[in-house]
Tab-separated table of C-alpha atoms in Angstrom:
chain	number	residue	atom	x	y	z
A	133	MET	CA	1.891	-0.663	13.945
A	134	ASN	CA	1.505	3.494	13.163
A	135	GLY	CA	4.989	3.578	15.815
A	136	LEU	CA	6.837	1.609	13.251
A	137	VAL	CA	5.372	3.090	9.750
A	138	SER	CA	5.649	6.523	11.156
A	139	ARG	CA	9.412	6.307	11.796
A	140	PRO	CA	11.639	7.907	9.610
A	141	GLY	CA	14.065	4.724	9.266
A	142	PHE	CA	10.905	2.952	7.954
A	143	VAL	CA	10.809	5.627	4.755
A	144	LEU	CA	14.458	5.126	4.696
A	145	ALA	CA	14.539	1.197	4.570
A	146	ALA	CA	11.605	1.650	1.642
A	147	ALA	CA	13.750	4.142	-0.427
A	148	VAL	CA	16.658	2.023	-0.038
A	149	GLY	CA	14.850	-1.110	-1.320
A	150	PHE	CA	12.929	0.866	-4.363
A	151	CYS	CA	16.546	2.060	-5.252
A	152	VAL	CA	18.269	-1.179	-5.191
A	153	ILE	CA	15.445	-2.594	-7.415
A	154	ALA	CA	15.461	0.119	-9.862
A	155	PHE	CA	18.860	0.383	-10.389
A	156	ASP	CA	19.058	-3.441	-10.956
A	157	VAL	CA	16.258	-3.465	-13.353
A	158	SER	CA	17.496	-0.067	-15.377
A	159	ASN	CA	21.435	0.420	-14.730
A	160	PRO	CA	23.491	-1.041	-17.606
A	161	ALA	CA	26.085	-1.317	-14.896
A	162	SER	CA	24.090	-3.467	-12.921
A	163	LEU	CA	23.782	-7.573	-12.397
A	164	HIS	CA	20.257	-7.559	-13.710
A	165	PHE	CA	19.064	-10.464	-11.157
A	166	PHE	CA	15.632	-9.488	-11.107
A	167	PRO	CA	15.148	-8.851	-15.129
A	168	HIS	CA	16.550	-12.458	-15.475
A	169	ASN	CA	16.231	-14.629	-12.463
A	170	ILE	CA	12.730	-13.656	-11.924
A	171	ASP	CA	10.909	-11.285	-14.127
A	172	GLN	CA	11.481	-13.187	-17.346
A	173	PRO	CA	11.053	-16.501	-15.676
A	174	ALA	CA	7.794	-15.365	-14.398
A	175	HIS	CA	6.509	-14.083	-17.635
A	176	ALA	CA	7.704	-17.609	-19.491
A	177	TRP	CA	5.325	-19.327	-16.839
A	178	VAL	CA	2.182	-17.021	-17.457
A	179	LYS	CA	2.198	-17.158	-20.845
A	180	ALA	CA	2.992	-21.033	-20.907
A	181	ASN	CA	0.539	-22.202	-18.511
A	182	LEU	CA	-2.140	-19.661	-18.174
A	183	PRO	CA	-4.555	-18.919	-21.027
A	184	THR	CA	-6.074	-15.494	-21.817
A	185	PRO	CA	-9.485	-15.831	-19.907
A	186	ILE	CA	-7.602	-16.696	-16.741
A	187	LYS	CA	-5.229	-14.287	-17.040
A	188	ASN	CA	-8.105	-11.580	-17.405
A	189	LEU	CA	-10.801	-12.623	-14.929
A	190	VAL	CA	-9.364	-14.850	-12.575
A	191	ALA	CA	-5.789	-13.127	-12.210
A	192	GLU	CA	-6.391	-9.710	-13.010
A	193	LYS	CA	-9.902	-8.824	-12.297
A	194	LEU	CA	-10.769	-10.907	-9.440
A	195	VAL	CA	-7.406	-11.252	-7.500
A	196	SER	CA	-5.788	-8.564	-8.433
A	197	ASP	CA	-8.799	-6.026	-8.381
A	198	LEU	CA	-10.875	-7.309	-5.430
A	199	PHE	CA	-8.740	-5.819	-2.320
A	200	ILE	CA	-8.606	-2.314	-4.632
A	201	THR	CA	-12.178	-2.614	-4.914
A	202	GLY	CA	-12.618	-3.426	-0.986
A	203	GLY	CA	-10.001	-0.779	-0.295
A	204	ILE	CA	-11.940	1.664	-2.362
A	205	ALA	CA	-15.268	0.989	-0.767
A	206	GLY	CA	-13.183	0.938	2.774
A	207	TRP	CA	-11.693	4.766	1.668
A	208	VAL	CA	-14.980	5.853	1.019
A	209	LEU	CA	-16.277	4.584	4.192
A	210	ALA	CA	-13.425	5.370	6.768
A	211	GLY	CA	-13.192	8.854	4.763
A	212	ALA	CA	-16.699	9.348	5.730
A	213	GLY	CA	-16.325	8.365	9.012
A	214	GLY	CA	-13.272	10.931	9.263
A	215	ILE	CA	-14.652	13.653	8.161
A	216	SER	CA	-18.133	13.236	10.471
A	217	LYS	CA	-16.195	12.553	13.437
A	218	SER	CA	-12.730	14.927	13.159
A	219	GLY	CA	-14.512	18.061	10.839
A	220	TRP	CA	-11.862	19.761	8.793
A	221	ASN	CA	-9.140	17.385	10.459
A	222	GLY	CA	-10.591	14.377	8.681
A	223	VAL	CA	-10.858	16.010	5.458
A	224	LYS	CA	-7.071	17.205	5.720
A	225	ARG	CA	-5.941	13.333	6.381
A	226	LEU	CA	-8.304	12.417	3.815
A	227	ALA	CA	-6.493	15.154	1.079
A	228	ILE	CA	-3.014	14.005	2.186
A	229	ALA	CA	-3.974	10.187	1.757
A	230	LEU	CA	-5.395	10.735	-1.357
A	231	LEU	CA	-2.217	13.103	-2.949
A	232	LEU	CA	-0.180	10.410	-1.862
A	233	TYR	CA	-2.017	7.208	-3.265
A	234	VAL	CA	-2.172	8.941	-6.878
A	235	PHE	CA	1.613	8.032	-7.300
A	236	GLY	CA	1.986	4.918	-5.253
A	237	GLY	CA	-1.034	2.912	-6.493
A	238	GLY	CA	-2.956	0.007	-4.430
A	239	SER	CA	0.092	-0.409	-1.901
A	240	VAL	CA	-0.292	2.979	-0.555
A	241	GLN	CA	-4.475	2.635	-0.964
A	242	HIS	CA	-3.997	-0.255	1.214
A	243	GLY	CA	-1.451	1.087	3.896
A	244	THR	CA	-3.556	4.955	4.169
A	245	LEU	CA	-6.541	2.698	4.975
A	246	LEU	CA	-5.249	0.822	7.870
A	247	CYS	CA	-2.723	2.913	9.076
A	248	VAL	CA	-3.778	6.716	8.208
A	249	LEU	CA	-7.587	6.546	7.883
A	250	LEU	CA	-8.638	3.914	10.301
A	251	PRO	CA	-7.254	4.595	13.406
A	252	PRO	CA	-8.272	7.638	14.026
A	253	LEU	CA	-11.940	6.415	13.993
A	254	THR	CA	-11.240	4.167	17.105
A	255	SER	CA	-10.808	7.078	19.337
A	256	ASN	CA	-13.675	8.069	21.490
A	257	ASN	CA	-15.448	11.463	21.333
A	258	ASP	CA	-13.626	12.455	24.770
A	259	SER	CA	-9.629	11.641	23.262
A	260	THR	CA	-9.731	8.436	25.164
A	261	ARG	CA	-8.410	5.414	23.357
A	262	ASN	CA	-10.826	3.101	23.278
A	263	SER	CA	-8.046	0.079	24.234
A	264	ARG	CA	-9.496	-2.987	22.816
A	265	LEU	CA	-10.433	-1.573	19.209
A	266	GLN	CA	-7.426	-0.274	18.709
A	267	THR	CA	-5.659	-2.622	20.131
A	268	VAL	CA	-7.390	-4.717	17.015
A	269	VAL	CA	-6.925	-2.220	14.217
A	270	THR	CA	-3.397	-1.616	15.350
A	271	SER	CA	-2.334	-5.072	15.558
A	272	ALA	CA	-4.037	-5.983	12.290
A	273	ALA	CA	-3.080	-2.998	10.005
A	274	LEU	CA	0.575	-4.603	8.853
A	275	PRO	CA	-0.460	-8.149	8.235
A	276	LEU	CA	-3.804	-6.727	6.049
A	277	TRP	CA	-1.677	-4.507	4.271
A	278	VAL	CA	0.829	-7.153	3.282
A	279	VAL	CA	-1.429	-9.824	2.451
A	280	ALA	CA	-3.712	-7.152	0.180
A	281	THR	CA	-0.496	-5.946	-1.477
A	282	VAL	CA	0.687	-9.079	-2.212
A	283	THR	CA	-2.624	-10.674	-3.432
A	284	THR	CA	-2.728	-7.407	-5.594
A	285	ALA	CA	0.484	-8.106	-7.131
A	286	THR	CA	0.138	-11.556	-7.508
A	287	GLY	CA	-2.885	-10.912	-9.517
A	288	ARG	CA	-0.839	-8.021	-11.485
A	289	VAL	CA	1.758	-10.680	-12.218
A	290	LEU	CA	-0.464	-13.757	-13.282
A	291	GLY	CA	-2.646	-11.133	-15.434
A	292	ASP	CA	0.488	-10.649	-16.884
A	293	ALA	CA	-0.156	-6.379	-16.429
A	294	HIS	CA	3.188	-6.280	-14.049
A	295	TRP	CA	6.718	-7.635	-14.302
A	296	VAL	CA	7.229	-9.318	-10.628
A	297	SER	CA	10.197	-6.333	-9.828
A	298	ASP	CA	7.522	-3.994	-10.607
A	299	THR	CA	5.163	-4.794	-8.107
A	300	MET	CA	8.091	-5.213	-5.753
A	301	ALA	CA	9.266	-1.824	-6.402
A	302	GLY	CA	5.631	-0.586	-6.038
A	303	ALA	CA	5.167	-2.184	-2.686
A	304	CYS	CA	8.859	-0.353	-1.680
A	305	LEU	CA	7.186	2.772	-3.082
A	306	GLY	CA	4.044	2.693	-1.506
A	307	ALA	CA	5.351	1.753	1.619
A	308	GLY	CA	7.831	4.917	2.018
A	309	LEU	CA	4.067	6.814	0.826
A	310	VAL	CA	2.139	5.521	3.070
A	311	SER	CA	5.066	6.234	6.024
A	312	ILE	CA	5.484	9.832	4.762
A	313	THR	CA	1.510	9.780	5.088
A	314	THR	CA	0.944	8.309	8.643
A	315	ILE	CA	3.817	11.119	9.574
A	316	LEU	CA	2.389	14.287	8.164
A	317	CYS	CA	-0.902	13.158	9.980
A	318	SER	CA	0.525	12.462	12.839
A	319	LYS	CA	1.734	15.780	12.803
A	320	LEU	CA	-1.050	17.111	11.493
A	321	ALA	CA	-3.161	15.873	14.882
A	322	ALA	CA	-0.143	16.872	17.046
A	323	ASP	CA	-0.793	20.246	15.789
A	324	VAL	CA	-4.867	20.286	16.210
A	325	LYS	CA	-3.909	18.860	19.696
A	326	GLN	CA	-1.982	22.052	20.846
């Protein structure tokens, strides 16, 4: 998983996705596919079918905020574990992830937890990999990241807090920022080994 996310092509694909959505939504010369065919019908459906208490409590708080709260708890635990295991490198890794999280929100939170903060915790102190734990973390990272991002986005849309296109653009932005974070932290780890 980290190999895929830490490739410049992943950053490029995420940037292209973000730009396509941003162009379609905001440029007067675009076809406005997202606003006319996805955003407005989704908004109309939410308004017509979900009472305000359901939107506020179930969609926004339980569905959307559940993964965000879990992600915050994961960040605290993984950050503390990374600092106690790697010292100053754990602090730097956490600072880089936190800085980019500020710009990307939930998708960055989930991705950096799974791709940046947890993987270093799966290696032994003697620098050999605990292959079973490493395999589980690596193979579960992408599916968990997708589920957490889609669930958070769905809660935001059903809570009538975001347009569908906003959440899609946010997911693209998040994917790009997680990729950049992964690349920066990989370079940090390589510098430490030298």
